[in-house]
PDB file of C-alpha atoms in Angstrom:
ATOM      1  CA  UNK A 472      14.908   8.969  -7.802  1.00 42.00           C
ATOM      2  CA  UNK A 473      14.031  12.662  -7.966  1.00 50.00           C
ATOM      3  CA  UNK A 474      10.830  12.625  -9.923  1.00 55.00           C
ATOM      4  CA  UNK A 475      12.187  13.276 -13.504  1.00 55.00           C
ATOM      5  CA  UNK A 476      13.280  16.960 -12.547  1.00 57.00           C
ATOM      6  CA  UNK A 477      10.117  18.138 -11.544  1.00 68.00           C
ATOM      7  CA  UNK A 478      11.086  20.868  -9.059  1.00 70.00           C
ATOM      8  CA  UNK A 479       8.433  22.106  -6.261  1.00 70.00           C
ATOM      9  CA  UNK A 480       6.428  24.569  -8.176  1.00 79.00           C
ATOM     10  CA  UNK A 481       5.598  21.373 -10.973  1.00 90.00           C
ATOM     11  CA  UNK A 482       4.917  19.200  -8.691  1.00 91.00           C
ATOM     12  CA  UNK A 483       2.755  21.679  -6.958  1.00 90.00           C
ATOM     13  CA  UNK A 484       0.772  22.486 -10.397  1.00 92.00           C
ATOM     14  CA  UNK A 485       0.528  18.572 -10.738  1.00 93.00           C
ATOM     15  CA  UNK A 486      -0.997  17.874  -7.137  1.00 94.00           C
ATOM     16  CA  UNK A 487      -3.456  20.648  -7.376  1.00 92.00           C
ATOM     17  CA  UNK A 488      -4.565  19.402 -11.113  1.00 93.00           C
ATOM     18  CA  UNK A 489      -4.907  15.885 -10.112  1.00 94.00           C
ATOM     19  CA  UNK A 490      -6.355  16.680  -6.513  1.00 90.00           C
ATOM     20  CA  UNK A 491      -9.270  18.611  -8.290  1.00 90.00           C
ATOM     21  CA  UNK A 492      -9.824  15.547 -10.820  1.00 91.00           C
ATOM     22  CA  UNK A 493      -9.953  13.125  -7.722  1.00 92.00           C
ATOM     23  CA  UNK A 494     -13.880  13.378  -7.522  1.00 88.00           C
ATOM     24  CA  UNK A 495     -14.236  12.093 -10.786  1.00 89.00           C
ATOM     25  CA  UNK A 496     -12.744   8.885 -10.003  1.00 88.00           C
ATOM     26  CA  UNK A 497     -13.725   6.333  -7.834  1.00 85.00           C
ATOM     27  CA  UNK A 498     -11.362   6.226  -5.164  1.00 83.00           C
ATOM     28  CA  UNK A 499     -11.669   6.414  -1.433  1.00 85.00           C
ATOM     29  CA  UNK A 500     -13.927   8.738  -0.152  1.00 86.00           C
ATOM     30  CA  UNK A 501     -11.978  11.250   2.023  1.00 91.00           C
ATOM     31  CA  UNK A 502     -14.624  12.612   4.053  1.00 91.00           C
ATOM     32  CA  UNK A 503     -15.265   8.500   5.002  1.00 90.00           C
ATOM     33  CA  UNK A 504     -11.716   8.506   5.886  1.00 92.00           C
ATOM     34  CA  UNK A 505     -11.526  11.604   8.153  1.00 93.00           C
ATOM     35  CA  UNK A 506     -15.008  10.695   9.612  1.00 94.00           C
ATOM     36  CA  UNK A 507     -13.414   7.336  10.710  1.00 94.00           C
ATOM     37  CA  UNK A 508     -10.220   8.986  11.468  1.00 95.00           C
ATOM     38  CA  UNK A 509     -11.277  11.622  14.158  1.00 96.00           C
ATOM     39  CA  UNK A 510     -13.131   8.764  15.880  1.00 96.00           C
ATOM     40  CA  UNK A 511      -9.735   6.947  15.268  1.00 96.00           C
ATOM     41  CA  UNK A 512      -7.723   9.952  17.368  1.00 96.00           C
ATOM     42  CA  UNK A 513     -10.263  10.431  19.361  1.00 97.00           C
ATOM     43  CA  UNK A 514     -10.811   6.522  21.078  1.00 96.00           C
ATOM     44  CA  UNK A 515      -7.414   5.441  20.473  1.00 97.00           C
ATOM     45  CA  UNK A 516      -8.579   2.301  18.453  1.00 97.00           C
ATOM     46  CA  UNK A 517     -11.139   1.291  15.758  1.00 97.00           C
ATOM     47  CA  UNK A 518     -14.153  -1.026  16.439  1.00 97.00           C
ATOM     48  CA  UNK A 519     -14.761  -3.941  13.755  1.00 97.00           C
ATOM     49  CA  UNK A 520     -17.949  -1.835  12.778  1.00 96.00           C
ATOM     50  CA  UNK A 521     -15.422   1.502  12.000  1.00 96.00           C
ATOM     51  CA  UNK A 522     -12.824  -0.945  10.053  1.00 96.00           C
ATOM     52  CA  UNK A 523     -15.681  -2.642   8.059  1.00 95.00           C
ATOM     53  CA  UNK A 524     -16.169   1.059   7.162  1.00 93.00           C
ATOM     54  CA  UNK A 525     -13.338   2.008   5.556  1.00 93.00           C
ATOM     55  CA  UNK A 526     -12.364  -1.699   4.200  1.00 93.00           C
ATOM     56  CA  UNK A 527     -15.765  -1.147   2.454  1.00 92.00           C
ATOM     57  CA  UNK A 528     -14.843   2.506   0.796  1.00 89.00           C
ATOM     58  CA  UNK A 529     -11.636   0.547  -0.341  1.00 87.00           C
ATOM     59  CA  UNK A 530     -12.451  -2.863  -1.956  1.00 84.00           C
ATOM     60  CA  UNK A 531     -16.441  -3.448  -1.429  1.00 83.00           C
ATOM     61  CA  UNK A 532     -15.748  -7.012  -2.481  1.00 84.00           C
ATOM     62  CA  UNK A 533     -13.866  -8.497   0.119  1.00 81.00           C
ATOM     63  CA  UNK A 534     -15.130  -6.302   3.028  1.00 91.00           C
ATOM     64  CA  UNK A 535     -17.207  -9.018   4.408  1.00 93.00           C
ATOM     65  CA  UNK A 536     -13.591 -10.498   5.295  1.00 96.00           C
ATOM     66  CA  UNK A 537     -13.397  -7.843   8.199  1.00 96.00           C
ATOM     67  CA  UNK A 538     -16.547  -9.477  10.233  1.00 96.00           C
ATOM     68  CA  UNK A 539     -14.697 -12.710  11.031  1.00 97.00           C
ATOM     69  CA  UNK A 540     -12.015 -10.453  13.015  1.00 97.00           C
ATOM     70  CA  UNK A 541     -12.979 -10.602  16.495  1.00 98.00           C
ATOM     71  CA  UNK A 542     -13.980  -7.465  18.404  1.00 98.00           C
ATOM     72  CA  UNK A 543     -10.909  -7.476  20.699  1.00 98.00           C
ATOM     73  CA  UNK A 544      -8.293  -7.825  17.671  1.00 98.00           C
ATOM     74  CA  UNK A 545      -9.736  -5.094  15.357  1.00 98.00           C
ATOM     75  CA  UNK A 546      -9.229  -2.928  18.741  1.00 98.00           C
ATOM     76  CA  UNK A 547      -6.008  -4.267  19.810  1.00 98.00           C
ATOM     77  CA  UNK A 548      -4.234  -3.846  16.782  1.00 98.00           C
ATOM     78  CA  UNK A 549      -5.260  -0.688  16.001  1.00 98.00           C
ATOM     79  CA  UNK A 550      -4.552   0.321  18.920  1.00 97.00           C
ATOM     80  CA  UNK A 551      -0.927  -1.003  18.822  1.00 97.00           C
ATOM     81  CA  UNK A 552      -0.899   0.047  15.035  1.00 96.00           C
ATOM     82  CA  UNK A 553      -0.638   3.866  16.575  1.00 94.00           C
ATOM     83  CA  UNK A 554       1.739   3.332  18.687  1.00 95.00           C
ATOM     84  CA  UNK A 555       4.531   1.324  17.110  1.00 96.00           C
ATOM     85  CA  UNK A 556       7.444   2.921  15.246  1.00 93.00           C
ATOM     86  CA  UNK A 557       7.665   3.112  11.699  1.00 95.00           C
ATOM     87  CA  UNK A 558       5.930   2.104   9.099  1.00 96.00           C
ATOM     88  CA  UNK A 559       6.483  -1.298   7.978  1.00 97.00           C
ATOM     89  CA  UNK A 560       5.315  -2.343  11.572  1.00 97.00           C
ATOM     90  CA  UNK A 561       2.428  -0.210  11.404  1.00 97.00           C
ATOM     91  CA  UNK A 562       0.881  -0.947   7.702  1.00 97.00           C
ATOM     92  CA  UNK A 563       2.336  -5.046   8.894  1.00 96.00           C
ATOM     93  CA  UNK A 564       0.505  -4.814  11.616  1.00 97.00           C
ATOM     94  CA  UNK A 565      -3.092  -3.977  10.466  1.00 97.00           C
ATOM     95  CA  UNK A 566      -2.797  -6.813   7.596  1.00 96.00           C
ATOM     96  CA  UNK A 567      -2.720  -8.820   9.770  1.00 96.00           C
ATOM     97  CA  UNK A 568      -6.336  -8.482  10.650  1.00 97.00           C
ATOM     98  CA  UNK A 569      -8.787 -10.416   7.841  1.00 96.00           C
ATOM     99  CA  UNK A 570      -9.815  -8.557   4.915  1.00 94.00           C
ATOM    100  CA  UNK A 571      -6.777  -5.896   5.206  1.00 95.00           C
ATOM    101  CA  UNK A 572      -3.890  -6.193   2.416  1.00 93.00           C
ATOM    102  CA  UNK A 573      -1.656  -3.062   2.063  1.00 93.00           C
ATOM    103  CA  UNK A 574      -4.035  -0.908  -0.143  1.00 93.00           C
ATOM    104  CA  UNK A 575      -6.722  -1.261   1.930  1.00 94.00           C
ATOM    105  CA  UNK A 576      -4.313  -1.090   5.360  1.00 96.00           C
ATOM    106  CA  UNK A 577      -3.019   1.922   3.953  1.00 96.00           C
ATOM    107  CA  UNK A 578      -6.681   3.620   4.659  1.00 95.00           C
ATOM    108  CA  UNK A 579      -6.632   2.775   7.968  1.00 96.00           C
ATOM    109  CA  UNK A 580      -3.544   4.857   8.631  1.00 97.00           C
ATOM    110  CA  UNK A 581      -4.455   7.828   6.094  1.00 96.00           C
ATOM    111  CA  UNK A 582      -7.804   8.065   8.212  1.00 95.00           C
ATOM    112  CA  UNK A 583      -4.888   8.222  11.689  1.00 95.00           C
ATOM    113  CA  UNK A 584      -2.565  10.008  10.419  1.00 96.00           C
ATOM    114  CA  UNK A 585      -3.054  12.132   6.967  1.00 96.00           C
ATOM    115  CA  UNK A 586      -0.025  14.029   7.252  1.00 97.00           C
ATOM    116  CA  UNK A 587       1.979  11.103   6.802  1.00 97.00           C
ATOM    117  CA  UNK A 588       0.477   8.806   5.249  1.00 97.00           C
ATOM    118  CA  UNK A 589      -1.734   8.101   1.777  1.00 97.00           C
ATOM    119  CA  UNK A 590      -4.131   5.297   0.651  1.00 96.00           C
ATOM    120  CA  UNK A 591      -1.841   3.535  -1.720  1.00 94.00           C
ATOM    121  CA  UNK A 592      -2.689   1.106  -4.823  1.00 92.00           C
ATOM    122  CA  UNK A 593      -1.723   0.134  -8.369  1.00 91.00           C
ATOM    123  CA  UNK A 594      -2.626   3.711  -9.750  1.00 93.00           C
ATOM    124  CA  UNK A 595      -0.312   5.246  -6.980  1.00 95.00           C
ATOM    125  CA  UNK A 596       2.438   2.996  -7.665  1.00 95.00           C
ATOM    126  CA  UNK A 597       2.064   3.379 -11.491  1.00 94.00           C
ATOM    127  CA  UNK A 598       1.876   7.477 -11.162  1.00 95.00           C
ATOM    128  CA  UNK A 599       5.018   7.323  -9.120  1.00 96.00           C
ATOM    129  CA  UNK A 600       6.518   5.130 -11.949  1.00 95.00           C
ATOM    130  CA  UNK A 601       5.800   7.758 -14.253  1.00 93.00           C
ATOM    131  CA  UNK A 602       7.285  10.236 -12.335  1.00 94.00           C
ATOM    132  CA  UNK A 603      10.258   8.642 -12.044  1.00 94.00           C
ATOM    133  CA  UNK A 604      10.249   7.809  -8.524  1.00 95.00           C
ATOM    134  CA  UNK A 605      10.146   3.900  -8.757  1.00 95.00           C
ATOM    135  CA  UNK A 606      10.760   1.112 -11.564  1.00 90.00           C
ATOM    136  CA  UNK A 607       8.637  -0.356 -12.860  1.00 86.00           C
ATOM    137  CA  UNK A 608       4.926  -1.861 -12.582  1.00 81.00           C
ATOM    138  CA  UNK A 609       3.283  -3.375 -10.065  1.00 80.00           C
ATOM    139  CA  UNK A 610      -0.191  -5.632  -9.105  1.00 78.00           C
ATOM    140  CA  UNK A 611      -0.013  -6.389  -5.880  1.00 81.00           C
ATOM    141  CA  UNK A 612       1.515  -5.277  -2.373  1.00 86.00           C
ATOM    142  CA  UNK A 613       2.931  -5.563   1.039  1.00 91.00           C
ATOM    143  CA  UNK A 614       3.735  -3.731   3.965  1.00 93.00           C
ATOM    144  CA  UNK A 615       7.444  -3.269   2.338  1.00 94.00           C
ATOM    145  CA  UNK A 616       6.067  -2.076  -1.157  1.00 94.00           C
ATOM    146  CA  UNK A 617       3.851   0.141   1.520  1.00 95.00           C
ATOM    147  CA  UNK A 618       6.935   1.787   2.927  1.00 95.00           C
ATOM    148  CA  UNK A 619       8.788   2.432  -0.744  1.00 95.00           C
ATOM    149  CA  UNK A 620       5.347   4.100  -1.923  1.00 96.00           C
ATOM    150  CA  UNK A 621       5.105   6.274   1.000  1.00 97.00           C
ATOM    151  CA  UNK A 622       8.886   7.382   0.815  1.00 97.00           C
ATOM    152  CA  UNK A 623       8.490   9.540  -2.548  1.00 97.00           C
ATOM    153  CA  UNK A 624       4.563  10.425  -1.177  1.00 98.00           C
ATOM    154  CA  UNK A 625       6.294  12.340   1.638  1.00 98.00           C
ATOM    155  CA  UNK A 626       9.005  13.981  -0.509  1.00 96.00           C
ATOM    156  CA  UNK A 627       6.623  15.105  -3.038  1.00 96.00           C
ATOM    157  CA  UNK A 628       4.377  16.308   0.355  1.00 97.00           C
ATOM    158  CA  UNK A 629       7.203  17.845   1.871  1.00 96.00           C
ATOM    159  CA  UNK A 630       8.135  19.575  -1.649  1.00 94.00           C
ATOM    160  CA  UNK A 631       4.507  20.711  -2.584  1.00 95.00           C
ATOM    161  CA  UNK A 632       3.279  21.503   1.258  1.00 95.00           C
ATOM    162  CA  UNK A 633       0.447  19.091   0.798  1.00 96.00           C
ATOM    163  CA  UNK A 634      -0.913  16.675   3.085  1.00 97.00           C
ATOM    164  CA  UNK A 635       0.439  13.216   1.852  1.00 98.00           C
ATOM    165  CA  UNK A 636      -3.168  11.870   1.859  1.00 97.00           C
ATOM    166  CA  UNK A 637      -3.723  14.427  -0.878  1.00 97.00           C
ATOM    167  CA  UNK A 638      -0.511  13.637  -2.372  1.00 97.00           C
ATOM    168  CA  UNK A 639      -1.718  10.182  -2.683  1.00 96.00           C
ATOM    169  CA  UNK A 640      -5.190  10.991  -4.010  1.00 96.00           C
ATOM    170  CA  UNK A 641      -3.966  13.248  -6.642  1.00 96.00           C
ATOM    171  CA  UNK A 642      -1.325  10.358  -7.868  1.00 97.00           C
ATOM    172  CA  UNK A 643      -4.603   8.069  -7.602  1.00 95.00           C
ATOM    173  CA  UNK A 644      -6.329  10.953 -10.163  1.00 95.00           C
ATOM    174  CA  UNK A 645      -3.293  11.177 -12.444  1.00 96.00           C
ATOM    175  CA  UNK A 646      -3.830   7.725 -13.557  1.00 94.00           C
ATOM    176  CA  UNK A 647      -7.336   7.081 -13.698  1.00 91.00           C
ATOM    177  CA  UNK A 648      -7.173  10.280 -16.085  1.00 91.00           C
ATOM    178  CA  UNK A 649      -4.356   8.672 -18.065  1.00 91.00           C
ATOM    179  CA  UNK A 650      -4.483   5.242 -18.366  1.00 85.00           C
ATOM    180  CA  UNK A 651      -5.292   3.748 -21.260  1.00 76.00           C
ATOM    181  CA  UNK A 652      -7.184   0.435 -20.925  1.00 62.00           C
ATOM    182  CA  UNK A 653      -7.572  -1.938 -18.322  1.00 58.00           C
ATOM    183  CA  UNK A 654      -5.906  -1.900 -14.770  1.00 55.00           C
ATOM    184  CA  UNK A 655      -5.003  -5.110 -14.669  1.00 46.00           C
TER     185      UNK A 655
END
């Protein structure tokens, strides 16, 4: 898919519009995510405290999940999570820790790595749809609907010269400001 024949300098106009809308909505905070992600770079792993963190920015709900992870296995698989290849193994790896499905995974490697990766959801996916870079809707994920998000994130990043975290926020932006309705 090539994003309806948008060239660069749309798409550009597009991220920049939606990137200024994104503190209107009530997404992710990003300065939570790269407070939690220079720690991230910095120690190598996160601590149950500093995934409770960002799992709480993402879904406040079921946050409490993350406190029955033990101590060691929040810092082990983070700490694997930066070091396998690619990213099914990567997103697949941190859902497997309680209280982690893809969305809120997909924070835990924006916060490591913003320059390839984006918080994903249901607004992502359906801004993407619009686009033209995938078919059709969708209401929940995995670490594979992860990786065919973040595919057309990158391009769009690689096209515009934003970060793909901002490509991801902006997406977020675009459909909070034009859905009409409910979510779900």
């Amino acid at each position: 898919m090539d994003g309806d024949g948008l060239d660069a300098s749309d798409l550009d106009a597009f991220v920049a519009e939606h990137l200024d809308r994104y503190a209107e909505t009530q997404g992710v905070l990003p300065e939570v995510l790269e407070s939690v992600g220079e720690t991230y770079r910095s120690q190598g792993y996160l601590t149950r405290d500093q995934l409770y963190e960002i799992a709480y920015e993402s879904s406040t709900r079921s946050a409490y999940h993350v406190e029955t992870n033990p101590e060691a296995r929040c810092r082990e698989v983070t700490r694997n999570a930066r070091e396998v290849d690619g990213d099914f193994s990567s997103i697949h790896l941190i859902t497997g820790l309680s209280g982690f499905k893809a969305p809120t995974a997909s924070c835990v490697l924006a916060a490591f790595d913003g320059d390839r990766h984006a918080v994903v959801d249901t607004r992502v996916w359906a801004s993407l749809e619009r686009l033209g870079y995938l078919d059709g809707r969708k209401e929940g994920f995995d670490a594979a609907d992860y990786v065919t998000m973040i595919e057309p994130i990158r391009e769009i990043a690689d096209e515009t010269g934003h970060r793909a975290v901002d490509v991801g926020y902006a997406l977020f932006a675009h459909d909070d400001h034009v859905r009409e309705g409910t979510l779900h």
